[in-house]
Amino acid sequence: MRGSKVRTAIFPVAGLGTRFLPATKATPKELLPVIDRPLIQYAIDEARDAGIERMVFVNHPSKGAIQDYVLQNRTLSALLRERGKSSDAAMLETLALDREEDAVFAEQAEPLGLGHAVLCARPFVLDGPVAVILPDDLIIGQQGCLSEMIAAYDATTNGHLVAVMQVRPNEVSRYGILSVTGREGAMETANGMVEKPAPDVAPSRTAVVGRYVLDPSIFDALETQAPGAGGEIQLTDAIARGIASVGLAGFHFSGKRFDCGTKAGMLAATLRLASQRDEFSNVLDAFIAEARSPAREPVPAE
Ligand code: UTP
């Protein structure tokens, strides 16, 4: 994917993670593991796979563990090698990023909203459109979601492109929903976007999830963006304001998205990935057999 217009990915990781308390009291949500890898690692791998040159992590000062995880730890590598664990050292070195070359840390001193977090990355982005990845939206599939989106963006689109999926009518109020004007293949054009509408007024069931490729005009829009829902500076509000000038499209990615900012989503993602690895088949088979067994203790009625 070399030569893409999209060279930078922004990772907003400065949020409070309140939906996952108490786990997130001392461990950032983005470091919670799905099996053996933290959420942030899946996001980094997806950006790498999409050919991203610079990754900008927008972090809160209290979440320094994210930086410790993302960057190389040469002391740990040396220690592992000394103890004969060279393959572990090599694995960590392959996963980690090198400061300045490809990873930059920006600070969001207060979690004022996703839009504000993206704005904090502005001084560090390379020329051209930027990708935004929310690490708590884990997308599992044959091809990386960002890679698919950037290929589509480079081929056909300018302006703003957002990852979308169809949701059920009773779910629209949890998402940004597009006002769809047309569809061609995986792309839907839109002339509006409504944040968390009630089901009876939702313009469609096309919901925005945590991958974006945004025209650089997004930063000027964010500079002047007033607080919206929840008193936060919303990224969707700034995207919506740019529709008239740069346009908006939704991209239906091929993978399956898991909302790992919630306990149920994290559990579902863990089961999905476990089911793809032979080493866990015994555990899963035993659990399923036990759950189906007639000898199981009946659950007492409430
Ligand atoms: P979420 O709204 O899912 O994360 O934002 P949150 O606010 O941490 O979680 P809850 O709602 O309290 O449980 C999606 C992503 O945007 C980041 C979060 O860290 C997460 O990765 N974010 C959110 C910021 O970086 N800054 C913010 O002000 C808000």
XYZ file of C-alpha atoms and ligand atoms in Angstrom:
331
model
C 0.000 0.000 0.000
C 3.009 2.321 -0.337
C 2.219 5.622 -2.048
C -1.197 5.987 -0.385
C -2.484 9.480 0.295
C -3.126 8.349 3.887
C 0.170 8.358 5.805
C -0.862 9.044 9.417
C -3.060 7.115 11.853
C -4.302 8.755 15.044
C -5.068 6.536 18.049
C -7.146 8.354 20.680
C -6.373 6.528 23.932
C -6.936 9.207 26.579
C -10.479 8.270 27.658
C -11.534 7.183 31.139
C -12.904 3.757 30.201
C -15.711 4.019 32.743
C -17.812 1.257 31.167
C -15.105 -1.219 32.061
C -14.576 -0.304 35.711
C -13.184 -1.643 37.971
C -10.774 -3.266 35.451
C -9.813 0.158 34.100
C -9.138 1.740 37.487
C -5.402 1.056 37.199
C -5.084 -0.539 33.729
C -5.923 1.543 30.657
C -8.794 0.052 28.648
C -6.558 -0.026 25.574
C -4.201 -2.439 27.379
C -6.889 -4.969 28.302
C -5.977 -8.207 26.518
C -8.064 -10.205 24.108
C -6.403 -13.566 24.829
C -2.730 -12.576 24.941
C -2.555 -9.233 23.120
C -3.741 -5.862 24.370
C -6.368 -4.074 22.284
C -3.820 -1.432 21.271
C -1.650 -4.110 19.637
C -4.474 -5.234 17.329
C -4.952 -1.572 16.331
C -1.222 -1.070 15.683
C -1.081 -4.237 13.588
C -4.057 -3.048 11.555
C -2.371 0.311 10.881
C 0.904 -1.356 9.920
C -0.919 -3.696 7.589
C -2.497 -0.627 5.945
C 0.936 0.873 5.236
C 0.675 3.729 7.745
C 3.953 5.634 8.149
C 3.274 7.564 11.364
C 1.160 6.586 14.350
C 0.109 9.372 16.713
C -1.142 8.206 20.116
C -3.194 10.810 21.947
C -2.811 9.906 25.582
C -3.690 11.145 29.060
C -0.789 11.753 31.495
C -2.181 9.134 33.908
C -1.984 6.370 31.266
C 1.795 6.131 30.811
C 1.533 2.336 30.711
C 0.328 2.667 27.101
C 3.597 4.314 26.096
C 5.546 1.655 28.009
C 3.702 -1.012 26.060
C 3.867 0.554 22.591
C 7.568 1.472 22.499
C 10.608 -0.803 22.475
C 11.958 -1.857 25.870
C 15.628 -2.592 25.269
C 16.315 -3.414 28.931
C 13.632 -6.106 28.917
C 14.875 -7.465 25.582
C 18.438 -7.725 26.950
C 17.224 -9.445 30.114
C 15.142 -11.963 28.165
C 18.129 -12.770 25.937
C 20.382 -13.163 28.973
C 17.895 -15.712 30.346
C 17.828 -17.691 27.097
C 14.440 -16.345 25.992
C 15.559 -14.917 22.669
C 12.364 -15.810 20.859
C 10.285 -13.849 23.402
C 12.651 -10.883 22.991
C 12.382 -11.069 19.200
C 8.582 -11.279 19.379
C 8.374 -8.141 21.566
C 10.769 -6.279 19.281
C 8.658 -7.132 16.244
C 5.465 -5.894 17.895
C 6.847 -2.653 19.390
C 7.340 0.706 17.680
C 10.384 2.986 17.658
C 9.939 6.471 19.061
C 10.285 9.337 16.580
C 10.598 7.040 13.576
C 7.040 5.832 13.551
C 5.372 6.538 16.901
C 4.568 9.933 18.373
C 2.821 10.637 21.688
C 0.550 13.652 21.984
C -1.108 14.668 25.243
C -4.771 15.258 25.958
C -4.622 16.697 29.466
C -8.366 16.284 30.016
C -10.708 13.865 28.250
C -12.844 16.525 26.552
C -14.151 14.191 23.858
C -13.029 12.194 20.841
C -13.024 15.261 18.571
C -10.778 17.107 21.001
C -8.441 14.088 21.182
C -8.079 14.058 17.382
C -7.347 17.793 17.420
C -4.521 17.200 19.930
C -2.772 15.105 17.233
C -2.729 17.962 14.718
C 0.875 19.186 15.270
C 2.229 15.679 14.630
C 0.403 14.471 11.521
C 1.998 14.149 8.081
C 0.503 15.845 5.008
C -2.745 14.562 3.556
C -5.824 12.797 4.884
C -5.535 11.065 8.261
C -6.854 7.762 9.575
C -8.374 7.501 13.058
C -8.520 4.123 14.821
C -10.434 3.538 18.047
C -8.632 0.590 19.629
C -11.656 -0.531 21.623
C -13.487 -1.315 18.369
C -11.805 -4.588 17.433
C -12.512 -5.662 13.845
C -11.701 -9.276 13.078
C -11.580 -10.449 9.482
C -9.526 -11.847 6.630
C -8.352 -8.364 5.668
C -7.637 -5.422 7.973
C -10.475 -2.894 8.011
C -8.168 0.113 7.629
C -6.367 -1.519 4.748
C -9.676 -2.049 2.920
C -10.796 1.495 3.668
C -7.585 3.112 2.475
C -7.641 1.103 -0.757
C -11.199 2.318 -1.372
C -10.296 5.882 -0.395
C -7.270 6.025 -2.678
C -9.250 4.584 -5.583
C -12.446 6.551 -5.442
C -12.894 9.024 -2.661
C -11.925 12.384 -1.358
C -13.386 13.968 1.720
C -14.448 11.978 4.754
C -14.842 8.190 4.754
C -16.194 6.389 7.826
C -16.435 2.646 8.537
C -20.069 1.556 8.765
C -22.188 -1.494 9.479
C -25.905 -2.252 9.473
C -27.409 -2.363 12.956
C -30.809 -3.466 14.245
C -33.524 -0.803 14.715
C -33.238 -1.026 18.513
C -29.473 -0.356 18.303
C -29.432 2.897 16.288
C -29.525 5.055 19.410
C -26.046 3.815 20.385
C -24.313 5.007 17.182
C -23.780 7.858 14.756
C -26.194 7.092 11.901
C -25.759 8.180 8.262
C -28.420 9.844 6.107
C -27.763 7.614 3.127
C -28.247 8.902 -0.432
C -26.969 5.939 -2.449
C -24.912 2.749 -2.458
C -22.375 1.293 -4.859
C -20.647 -1.905 -3.748
C -19.135 -1.382 -0.317
C -19.580 2.412 -0.451
C -22.593 4.411 0.658
C -22.853 8.119 0.020
C -24.446 10.292 2.675
C -25.627 13.858 3.033
C -25.868 13.896 6.814
C -25.055 12.126 10.049
C -27.083 12.065 13.266
C -25.526 11.179 16.605
C -27.450 8.540 18.593
C -30.974 9.104 17.134
C -34.125 7.527 18.558
C -35.227 4.563 16.379
C -38.312 6.363 15.009
C -36.320 9.332 13.689
C -33.131 7.529 12.585
C -32.457 8.314 8.901
C -31.133 4.763 8.237
C -29.623 1.774 10.038
C -26.127 2.495 8.722
C -24.025 2.979 11.851
C -20.547 4.505 12.138
C -17.887 2.451 13.964
C -14.351 3.269 15.062
C -12.383 3.643 11.818
C -12.219 6.896 9.865
C -10.248 8.343 6.957
C -10.648 12.096 7.190
C -9.907 14.999 4.911
C -7.322 17.315 6.562
C -9.994 20.052 6.763
C -11.248 18.107 9.815
C -8.672 19.921 11.971
C -9.982 23.412 11.126
C -13.508 22.157 11.793
C -12.430 20.782 15.184
C -10.696 24.071 16.141
C -14.101 25.784 16.062
C -16.274 22.859 17.155
C -18.611 23.644 20.055
C -19.222 20.928 22.659
C -22.064 18.581 21.724
C -23.578 15.458 23.317
C -22.377 14.935 26.896
C -20.631 18.342 26.822
C -17.808 16.733 24.795
C -16.234 17.903 21.540
C -17.610 15.252 19.199
C -15.733 14.044 16.133
C -19.020 13.224 14.389
C -20.223 16.849 14.734
C -17.077 18.139 13.020
C -17.370 15.503 10.261
C -21.022 16.449 9.716
C -20.106 20.142 9.345
C -17.678 19.254 6.539
C -20.176 17.304 4.439
C -21.204 20.283 2.277
C -17.617 21.140 1.383
C -15.783 17.780 1.210
C -18.496 15.088 1.182
C -19.065 11.963 3.266
C -19.211 8.275 2.462
C -19.624 5.123 4.537
C -17.550 2.008 3.901
C -18.952 -1.457 4.623
C -15.901 -3.414 5.799
C -15.741 -7.186 5.405
C -14.755 -8.146 8.975
C -16.820 -8.401 12.142
C -16.680 -5.618 14.692
C -16.624 -6.160 18.464
C -17.197 -3.300 20.901
C -14.452 -4.146 23.376
C -15.259 -1.023 25.382
C -18.042 -3.137 26.876
C -17.780 -6.345 28.872
C -20.110 -8.277 26.545
C -18.178 -7.151 23.460
C -14.870 -8.115 25.017
C -16.200 -11.562 25.915
C -17.560 -12.095 22.380
C -14.238 -11.036 20.818
C -12.305 -13.345 23.141
C -14.526 -16.304 22.200
C -14.219 -15.489 18.486
C -10.424 -15.364 18.566
C -10.183 -18.392 20.858
C -12.327 -20.385 18.414
C -9.756 -19.653 15.698
C -6.855 -21.123 17.685
C -6.430 -24.886 18.043
C -4.779 -24.576 21.439
C -8.131 -23.520 22.964
C -10.381 -26.096 21.311
C -10.341 -28.413 24.348
C -11.372 -25.650 26.704
C -14.158 -24.433 24.431
C -15.423 -27.940 23.661
C -15.475 -28.832 27.358
C -17.355 -25.636 28.205
C -19.967 -26.180 25.484
C -20.453 -29.834 26.448
C -20.894 -28.882 30.100
C -23.324 -26.075 29.295
C -25.477 -28.475 27.216
C -25.330 -31.356 29.657
C -28.772 -32.377 31.050
C -27.047 -33.112 34.366
C -26.364 -29.409 34.757
C -27.800 -27.893 37.925
C -31.015 -26.036 37.015
C -30.744 -22.255 37.355
C -33.055 -21.225 40.190
C -35.942 -18.985 39.116
C -35.635 -15.398 40.372
P -14.940 5.851 24.309
O -16.010 6.817 24.582
O -15.298 4.489 23.864
O -13.945 5.680 25.522
O -13.941 6.505 23.280
P -14.017 6.146 27.025
O -14.580 7.518 27.156
O -12.633 5.918 27.532
O -14.958 5.020 27.622
P -16.215 5.058 28.587
O -17.365 5.529 27.736
O -15.901 5.971 29.739
O -16.345 3.637 29.009
C -13.317 5.791 22.210
C -11.816 6.017 22.218
O -11.536 7.409 22.286
C -10.641 7.692 23.360
C -10.785 6.523 24.330
O -9.575 6.329 25.055
C -11.116 5.357 23.405
O -9.938 4.721 22.921
N -10.992 9.015 23.932
C -12.255 9.286 24.308
C -9.988 9.956 24.081
O -8.815 9.725 23.717
N -10.295 11.164 24.633
C -11.554 11.471 25.015
O -11.767 12.610 25.508
C -12.553 10.499 24.853
